[in-house]
Short mmCIF file of C-alpha atoms in Angstrom, two decimals:
data_model
loop_
_atom_site.label_atom_id
_atom_site.label_comp_id
_atom_site.label_asym_id
_atom_site.label_seq_id
_atom_site.Cartn_x
_atom_site.Cartn_y
_atom_site.Cartn_z
CA MET N 1 -32.56 2.85 26.87
CA THR N 2 -31.41 -0.02 29.25
CA ASN N 3 -35.01 -0.99 30.21
CA LEU N 4 -36.03 -0.99 26.70
CA LEU N 5 -33.30 -3.20 25.65
CA GLN N 6 -34.07 -5.66 28.62
CA SER N 7 -37.59 -5.85 27.55
CA VAL N 8 -37.09 -6.43 23.90
CA SER N 9 -34.28 -8.99 24.77
CA ALA N 10 -36.70 -11.06 27.06
CA ARG N 11 -39.38 -11.01 24.33
CA THR N 12 -36.93 -12.03 21.65
CA ARG N 13 -35.59 -14.92 23.60
CA GLN N 14 -39.10 -16.00 24.34
CA PHE N 15 -40.06 -15.86 20.73
CA ILE N 16 -37.03 -17.99 19.89
CA LEU N 17 -37.87 -20.58 22.48
CA ASP N 18 -41.60 -20.76 22.27
CA ASP N 19 -42.29 -20.13 18.72
CA LYS N 20 -39.04 -21.50 17.17
CA LEU N 21 -38.26 -18.30 15.27
CA THR N 22 -34.99 -17.41 13.81
CA VAL N 23 -33.13 -14.70 15.60
CA GLU N 24 -33.83 -12.08 13.05
CA SER N 25 -37.57 -12.95 13.02
CA ALA N 26 -37.74 -12.93 16.71
CA ILE N 27 -36.23 -9.50 16.87
CA ASP N 28 -38.60 -8.16 14.29
CA LYS N 29 -41.49 -9.50 16.17
CA ALA N 30 -40.38 -8.17 19.62
CA MET N 31 -39.42 -4.68 18.02
CA ASP N 32 -42.91 -4.36 16.41
CA GLU N 33 -44.55 -5.02 19.87
CA VAL N 34 -42.42 -2.28 21.52
CA ILE N 35 -42.85 0.13 18.86
CA GLU N 36 -46.72 -0.27 19.15
CA LYS N 37 -46.55 0.21 22.88
CA SER N 38 -44.07 2.98 23.13
CA GLN N 39 -42.58 5.70 20.86
CA ILE N 40 -39.02 5.31 20.26
CA THR N 41 -36.90 7.25 17.68
CA LEU N 42 -35.28 5.65 14.52
CA PRO N 43 -31.77 5.80 16.04
CA GLU N 44 -33.02 4.15 19.25
CA GLU N 45 -34.64 1.51 17.25
CA SER N 46 -31.35 0.91 15.33
CA GLN N 47 -29.25 0.79 18.57
CA VAL N 48 -31.62 -1.77 20.18
CA ARG N 49 -31.57 -3.95 17.03
CA GLU N 50 -27.56 -3.94 17.04
CA ALA N 51 -27.39 -4.57 20.89
CA LEU N 52 -29.75 -7.53 20.69
CA VAL N 53 -27.87 -9.18 17.74
CA HIS N 54 -24.65 -8.69 19.71
CA SER N 55 -26.36 -10.04 22.85
CA ILE N 56 -27.81 -13.17 21.29
CA GLN N 57 -25.41 -13.97 18.46
CA GLY N 58 -22.37 -12.19 19.52
CA PHE N 59 -20.50 -11.20 22.82
CA GLY N 60 -22.84 -8.40 24.13
CA VAL N 61 -21.28 -5.12 24.97
CA LEU N 62 -17.94 -6.29 23.84
CA GLN N 63 -18.83 -7.15 20.49
CA ASN N 64 -18.14 -3.53 19.01
CA LEU N 65 -14.65 -3.66 20.78
CA LEU N 66 -13.84 -7.09 19.32
CA ASP N 67 -15.11 -5.86 15.90
CA ASP N 68 -13.01 -2.60 16.29
CA GLU N 69 -9.64 -3.50 14.23
CA GLY N 70 -7.80 -0.73 16.09
CA VAL N 71 -8.28 -2.56 19.60
CA GLU N 72 -5.50 -5.03 20.47
CA GLU N 73 -6.59 -6.20 23.85
CA ILE N 74 -9.50 -5.98 26.04
CA TRP N 75 -9.18 -6.65 29.76
CA ILE N 76 -11.76 -6.55 32.56
CA ASN N 77 -10.88 -6.08 36.15
CA SER N 78 -14.52 -5.88 37.26
CA PRO N 79 -17.88 -5.67 35.56
CA ASN N 80 -17.76 -1.80 35.59
CA GLU N 81 -14.01 -1.43 34.80
CA ILE N 82 -13.19 -2.45 31.19
CA ARG N 83 -9.91 -1.25 29.61
CA ILE N 84 -8.57 -1.60 26.09
CA ALA N 85 -5.21 -1.11 24.37
CA ARG N 86 -4.73 0.76 21.01
CA ASN N 87 -1.32 0.73 19.60
CA GLY N 88 0.10 -0.43 22.64
CA VAL N 89 -1.49 2.41 24.77
CA ALA N 90 -4.10 1.51 27.48
CA GLU N 91 -7.41 3.51 27.92
CA VAL N 92 -10.54 3.04 29.89
CA VAL N 93 -13.94 2.57 27.91
CA SER N 94 -17.32 3.70 29.07
CA VAL N 95 -18.68 0.20 28.90
CA SER N 96 -20.06 -1.80 31.87
CA MET N 97 -22.14 -4.92 32.74
CA THR N 98 -23.48 -6.71 35.72
CA ALA N 99 -21.54 -9.70 37.29
CA SER N 100 -24.14 -12.20 36.00
CA GLU N 101 -23.85 -10.67 32.48
CA LEU N 102 -20.15 -11.12 32.60
CA ALA N 103 -20.42 -14.69 33.86
CA SER N 104 -22.92 -15.49 31.14
CA LEU N 105 -20.69 -13.92 28.50
CA VAL N 106 -17.57 -15.91 29.43
CA GLU N 107 -19.65 -18.99 29.32
CA ARG N 108 -20.90 -18.27 25.84
CA MET N 109 -17.26 -17.69 24.83
CA LEU N 110 -16.12 -20.90 26.11
CA ARG N 111 -19.06 -23.06 24.84
CA SER N 112 -17.42 -23.91 21.49
CA THR N 113 -13.93 -24.21 22.82
CA GLY N 114 -14.34 -27.41 24.79
CA ARG N 115 -12.61 -25.85 27.81
CA ARG N 116 -14.21 -25.25 31.27
CA LEU N 117 -13.85 -22.76 34.13
CA ASP N 118 -14.94 -23.83 37.65
CA ARG N 119 -13.70 -24.17 41.26
CA SER N 120 -11.39 -26.97 40.43
CA THR N 121 -10.11 -25.19 37.27
CA PRO N 122 -10.09 -21.56 38.20
CA PHE N 123 -7.77 -20.55 35.11
CA VAL N 124 -8.67 -20.99 31.44
CA ASP N 125 -6.92 -20.28 28.07
CA ALA N 126 -9.05 -20.55 25.00
CA SER N 127 -9.06 -19.37 21.32
CA LEU N 128 -12.19 -17.56 20.11
CA ALA N 129 -13.77 -18.09 16.67
CA ASP N 130 -11.97 -14.97 15.38
CA GLY N 131 -8.58 -16.15 16.58
CA SER N 132 -8.58 -13.87 19.67
CA ARG N 133 -7.09 -15.47 22.91
CA LEU N 134 -9.27 -15.49 25.95
CA HIS N 135 -7.76 -15.74 29.50
CA VAL N 136 -9.90 -15.78 32.54
CA VAL N 137 -9.20 -16.23 36.22
CA ILE N 138 -11.94 -16.44 38.77
CA PRO N 139 -12.28 -15.84 42.74
CA GLU N 140 -11.10 -17.20 45.11
CA ILE N 141 -7.85 -16.94 43.04
CA THR N 142 -8.63 -13.24 42.23
CA ARG N 143 -9.77 -11.21 45.29
CA ASP N 144 -13.35 -10.19 44.29
CA HIS N 145 -14.08 -10.18 40.60
CA TRP N 146 -13.45 -12.28 37.60
CA ALA N 147 -10.39 -11.18 35.72
CA ILE N 148 -10.41 -11.41 31.89
CA ASN N 149 -8.17 -10.64 29.17
CA ILE N 150 -8.89 -10.92 25.34
CA ARG N 151 -5.91 -10.60 23.21
CA LYS N 152 -6.64 -9.95 19.57
CA PHE N 153 -4.35 -10.76 16.62
CA PRO N 154 -4.23 -9.50 13.12
CA ARG N 155 -6.98 -11.07 11.06
CA LYS N 156 -4.77 -10.95 8.09
CA ALA N 157 -1.48 -12.62 8.27
CA LEU N 158 1.24 -9.93 8.24
CA LEU N 159 4.41 -10.45 6.15
CA LEU N 160 8.00 -9.17 6.81
CA SER N 161 7.26 -6.57 4.12
CA ASP N 162 4.25 -5.36 5.96
CA LEU N 163 6.50 -4.91 8.96
CA VAL N 164 9.02 -3.13 7.02
CA LEU N 165 6.36 -0.58 5.80
CA ARG N 166 5.31 -0.07 9.35
CA GLY N 167 8.84 0.76 10.38
CA ALA N 168 8.99 -2.31 12.85
CA ILE N 169 12.05 -3.79 10.91
CA GLY N 170 14.45 -2.44 8.48
CA ILE N 171 14.60 -3.72 4.84
CA ASP N 172 18.22 -4.90 5.46
CA GLU N 173 17.18 -7.01 8.71
CA ALA N 174 14.06 -8.36 6.76
CA LEU N 175 15.93 -9.67 3.85
CA PHE N 176 18.55 -11.09 6.12
CA LEU N 177 15.80 -13.08 8.33
CA SER N 178 14.08 -14.14 5.12
CA GLU N 179 17.25 -15.68 3.81
CA ALA N 180 17.81 -17.32 7.31
CA VAL N 181 14.38 -18.81 7.26
CA ARG N 182 14.78 -20.11 3.70
CA ALA N 183 18.15 -21.59 4.70
CA GLY N 184 16.68 -23.51 7.59
CA LYS N 185 18.05 -21.59 10.35
CA ASN N 186 16.75 -22.20 13.96
CA ILE N 187 15.29 -18.77 15.23
CA LEU N 188 14.35 -17.84 18.84
CA VAL N 189 11.99 -14.78 18.81
CA SER N 190 12.22 -12.99 22.27
CA GLY N 191 10.77 -9.97 23.86
CA GLY N 192 8.52 -8.85 26.69
CA THR N 193 4.80 -8.95 26.91
CA HIS N 194 2.72 -7.26 23.88
CA THR N 195 6.09 -6.52 21.94
CA GLY N 196 4.86 -8.35 18.80
CA LYS N 197 6.62 -11.73 19.10
CA THR N 198 3.90 -13.74 17.72
CA THR N 199 3.24 -11.28 14.94
CA LEU N 200 6.94 -11.46 13.77
CA LEU N 201 7.11 -15.28 14.21
CA SER N 202 4.15 -15.51 11.96
CA ALA N 203 5.90 -13.20 9.36
CA LEU N 204 9.05 -15.24 9.61
CA LEU N 205 7.25 -18.45 8.96
CA ALA N 206 5.67 -17.07 5.91
CA GLU N 207 9.10 -17.04 4.33
CA VAL N 208 9.21 -20.98 4.59
CA PRO N 209 9.12 -21.98 0.90
CA ASP N 210 5.81 -23.41 -0.19
CA GLU N 211 6.90 -27.08 -0.64
CA MET N 212 7.88 -27.11 3.04
CA ARG N 213 5.42 -28.43 5.68
CA VAL N 214 5.08 -26.42 8.87
CA VAL N 215 3.75 -28.17 12.02
CA SER N 216 3.13 -25.82 14.96
CA VAL N 217 2.19 -26.34 18.61
CA GLU N 218 0.79 -23.97 20.86
CA GLU N 219 -1.03 -23.77 24.33
CA THR N 220 -3.96 -21.85 22.32
CA PHE N 221 -4.06 -21.15 18.72
CA GLU N 222 -2.44 -17.68 17.98
CA LEU N 223 -0.12 -18.06 15.06
CA ASN N 224 -1.65 -16.94 11.84
CA LEU N 225 0.23 -18.24 8.75
CA PRO N 226 -0.46 -18.19 4.98
CA ASN N 227 1.52 -21.29 4.41
CA ARG N 228 -0.16 -23.83 2.20
CA ASP N 229 1.14 -26.96 3.98
CA TRP N 230 0.50 -26.04 7.76
CA VAL N 231 -0.89 -28.15 10.68
CA ALA N 232 -1.66 -26.34 13.73
CA MET N 233 -2.12 -28.06 17.24
CA GLN N 234 -3.05 -26.75 20.70
CA THR N 235 -3.06 -28.26 24.04
CA ARG N 236 -6.03 -29.56 25.74
CA GLN N 237 -6.96 -29.50 29.57
CA ALA N 238 -7.86 -32.68 31.44
CA ASN N 239 -11.67 -33.46 31.85
CA LEU N 240 -13.72 -33.68 34.90
CA GLU N 241 -12.27 -37.00 35.70
CA GLY N 242 -8.79 -35.60 35.65
CA VAL N 243 -7.70 -37.41 32.41
CA GLY N 244 -7.29 -36.56 28.76
CA GLU N 245 -4.87 -33.67 29.13
CA VAL N 246 -2.55 -33.01 26.23
CA THR N 247 0.54 -31.04 27.01
CA LEU N 248 2.98 -29.13 24.79
CA ARG N 249 5.62 -31.84 25.45
CA ARG N 250 3.25 -34.50 24.07
CA LEU N 251 2.47 -32.29 21.05
CA ILE N 252 5.95 -31.87 20.16
CA LYS N 253 6.66 -35.53 20.21
CA GLU N 254 3.45 -36.10 17.97
CA ALA N 255 4.62 -33.32 15.64
CA LEU N 256 7.81 -35.18 14.99
CA ARG N 257 5.70 -38.10 13.50
CA MET N 258 4.00 -35.93 11.24
CA ARG N 259 6.71 -35.24 8.61
CA PRO N 260 7.50 -31.62 9.41
CA ASN N 261 9.94 -29.56 7.43
CA ARG N 262 9.46 -26.88 10.21
CA LEU N 263 8.75 -27.55 13.92
CA VAL N 264 7.22 -24.37 15.65
CA VAL N 265 6.52 -24.02 19.36
CA GLY N 266 4.36 -20.79 19.78
CA GLU N 267 5.98 -20.18 23.20
CA VAL N 268 8.30 -22.14 25.44
CA ARG N 269 8.01 -21.51 29.09
CA GLU N 270 8.90 -24.78 30.93
CA ALA N 271 10.13 -28.17 30.23
CA GLU N 272 8.78 -28.31 26.63
CA SER N 273 11.91 -26.40 25.86
CA LEU N 274 13.88 -29.57 26.40
CA ASP N 275 11.98 -31.55 23.86
CA LEU N 276 12.19 -28.60 21.37
CA LEU N 277 15.99 -28.67 21.68
CA ILE N 278 16.36 -32.52 21.25
CA ALA N 279 14.17 -32.12 18.06
CA LEU N 280 16.27 -29.17 16.58
CA ASN N 281 19.47 -31.15 17.49
CA SER N 282 18.16 -34.03 15.34
CA GLY N 283 18.24 -31.78 12.31
CA MET N 284 14.66 -30.63 12.30
CA PRO N 285 14.53 -26.83 11.56
CA GLY N 286 12.24 -24.78 13.79
CA ALA N 287 11.49 -21.73 15.70
CA CYS N 288 9.81 -20.52 18.84
CA THR N 289 9.14 -17.48 21.07
CA ILE N 290 10.32 -16.83 24.50
CA HIS N 291 9.75 -14.02 27.26
CA ALA N 292 13.07 -12.20 27.69
CA ASN N 293 14.39 -8.68 28.15
CA SER N 294 17.20 -9.01 25.62
CA ALA N 295 18.71 -11.35 23.12
CA ALA N 296 21.50 -12.23 25.70
CA GLU N 297 18.92 -13.00 28.39
CA ALA N 298 16.82 -14.98 25.80
CA VAL N 299 19.92 -17.37 25.36
CA LEU N 300 20.40 -17.55 29.11
CA LYS N 301 16.68 -18.29 29.68
CA ILE N 302 16.71 -21.15 26.83
CA ARG N 303 19.67 -22.65 28.77
CA THR N 304 17.76 -22.62 32.02
CA LEU N 305 14.22 -23.77 31.21
CA PRO N 306 15.12 -27.26 30.09
CA LEU N 307 16.50 -28.00 33.64
CA LEU N 308 12.84 -27.91 34.70
CA ALA N 309 12.25 -31.19 32.99
CA GLY N 310 14.06 -33.18 35.67
CA GLN N 311 16.89 -33.55 38.10
CA ASN N 312 18.77 -35.73 35.72
CA ILE N 313 19.20 -33.14 33.15
CA ALA N 314 22.76 -31.69 33.16
CA THR N 315 23.61 -28.22 32.50
CA GLU N 316 26.42 -29.20 30.20
CA PHE N 317 24.15 -31.11 28.04
CA VAL N 318 21.72 -28.29 27.61
CA ASP N 319 24.54 -25.83 27.05
CA GLN N 320 25.82 -28.18 24.12
CA ALA N 321 22.32 -28.51 22.73
CA VAL N 322 21.70 -24.72 22.66
CA ALA N 323 24.99 -23.96 21.15
CA SER N 324 24.58 -26.72 18.56
CA CYS N 325 21.13 -25.77 17.33
CA ILE N 326 19.90 -22.21 18.03
CA ASP N 327 21.24 -20.03 15.31
CA LEU N 328 19.61 -16.63 15.72
CA VAL N 329 17.74 -14.59 18.36
CA VAL N 330 15.50 -11.91 17.29
CA HIS N 331 14.48 -9.53 19.94
CA CYS N 332 11.37 -7.35 20.04
CA SER N 333 10.71 -4.33 22.07
CA ILE N 334 7.80 -1.79 22.51
CA SER N 335 8.11 1.81 23.38
CA ALA N 336 6.27 3.92 26.04
CA ASP N 337 3.97 5.15 23.12
CA GLY N 338 3.23 1.75 21.96
CA PHE N 339 5.78 1.39 18.90
CA ARG N 340 6.99 -2.18 18.35
CA ARG N 341 10.15 -2.96 16.64
CA VAL N 342 12.90 -5.43 16.21
CA ALA N 343 15.53 -4.12 18.73
CA GLU N 344 18.20 -6.66 18.42
CA ILE N 345 19.31 -9.63 15.94
CA ALA N 346 21.98 -11.91 17.37
CA GLU N 347 23.74 -14.91 16.36
CA VAL N 348 24.48 -17.64 18.98
CA GLY N 349 28.09 -18.53 19.45
CA ARG N 350 30.26 -19.71 22.07
CA ASP N 351 32.18 -17.97 24.60
CA SER N 352 35.64 -18.93 25.90
CA GLY N 353 34.26 -21.54 28.04
CA SER N 354 32.10 -23.06 25.14
CA LYS N 355 28.89 -21.80 26.71
CA PRO N 356 26.24 -20.37 24.25
CA VAL N 357 26.06 -16.58 24.09
CA ALA N 358 24.34 -14.16 21.96
CA LYS N 359 26.61 -12.13 19.72
CA LEU N 360 24.76 -9.02 18.34
CA LEU N 361 24.71 -8.41 14.67
CA PRO N 362 25.45 -4.96 13.40
CA PHE N 363 21.78 -4.13 12.66
CA ASP N 364 21.09 -2.12 15.95
CA GLN N 365 22.01 1.24 14.52
CA VAL N 366 20.03 0.72 11.31
CA CYS N 367 16.97 -0.43 13.34
CA ASP N 368 17.24 2.81 15.54
CA GLU N 369 17.38 4.96 12.34
CA VAL N 370 14.26 3.21 10.91
CA ALA N 371 12.36 3.59 14.21
#
């Protein structure tokens, strides 16, 4: 089967290049040749045709996994070790490829993104056409093989009502958060990796009234919003001459010139947290996600990250900014069997020393009952 596919693939590409045929016509012509020379069954012919379309127009052996809505993430440790996650649970799949096929596949994925991968830039983050996030690391940063992650996101924007039906959040909490968004509260969505932070943030932003304008900034496009008045921006890496980089900090500043009613940062990790806090303290409602193990740790982290902006940033200034502008922390978690839920909802208040702290609202017991 593999030799047959390689033979037909080579002839198909030749017909495309030499005879200027369309992909479909080239496949038909190549298949006619093979059928005349060798006996193949109808199921084999169908499999070869599908594989050819995926190889030439799609992403080869990964295309079926990308098309499978039950697959949340694909990661590749080596060309013959491919794993996926379904409903938060990892499994190995019986799919493999050669190192050259893998490199060619990544090159095809990056072709339309404007991002590059080479010795001087051994990491890359990019958004694929279907909205999936691609992350690649190459040797010598990795030991032997290219390390690839493809994180998929729901093709349909999920609403809070969808999350209620899935049991990810209780109806009381959903109503509370909906009112908070409509009232212009500033919300920090926290959680570990794969806990559903981006999905929840998208659902919360869907509650923004239609007449309000949302401007979002991300490292790579991940948010999926149904909002009518929404502008999404992503960062850009430097070109081969080392110029042209566009950072999250720059995007936040540009977003403020775009008449937003809501400013959204997909995820704060470093010094851009300072720019977000300054914007929120100027009366601009907004939201973001942050990696943390609890609502309390999320508040501690948002107090710490702005200090990365420079030595002249005072802790007292950051504490004052966080206490003044962050209203709520919504913490997401995932269980061992892959079940995602809202685990904590906390208001941000001040302790006896006027430092910002997370004060849990009495939703935890309700969330546990729903889960």
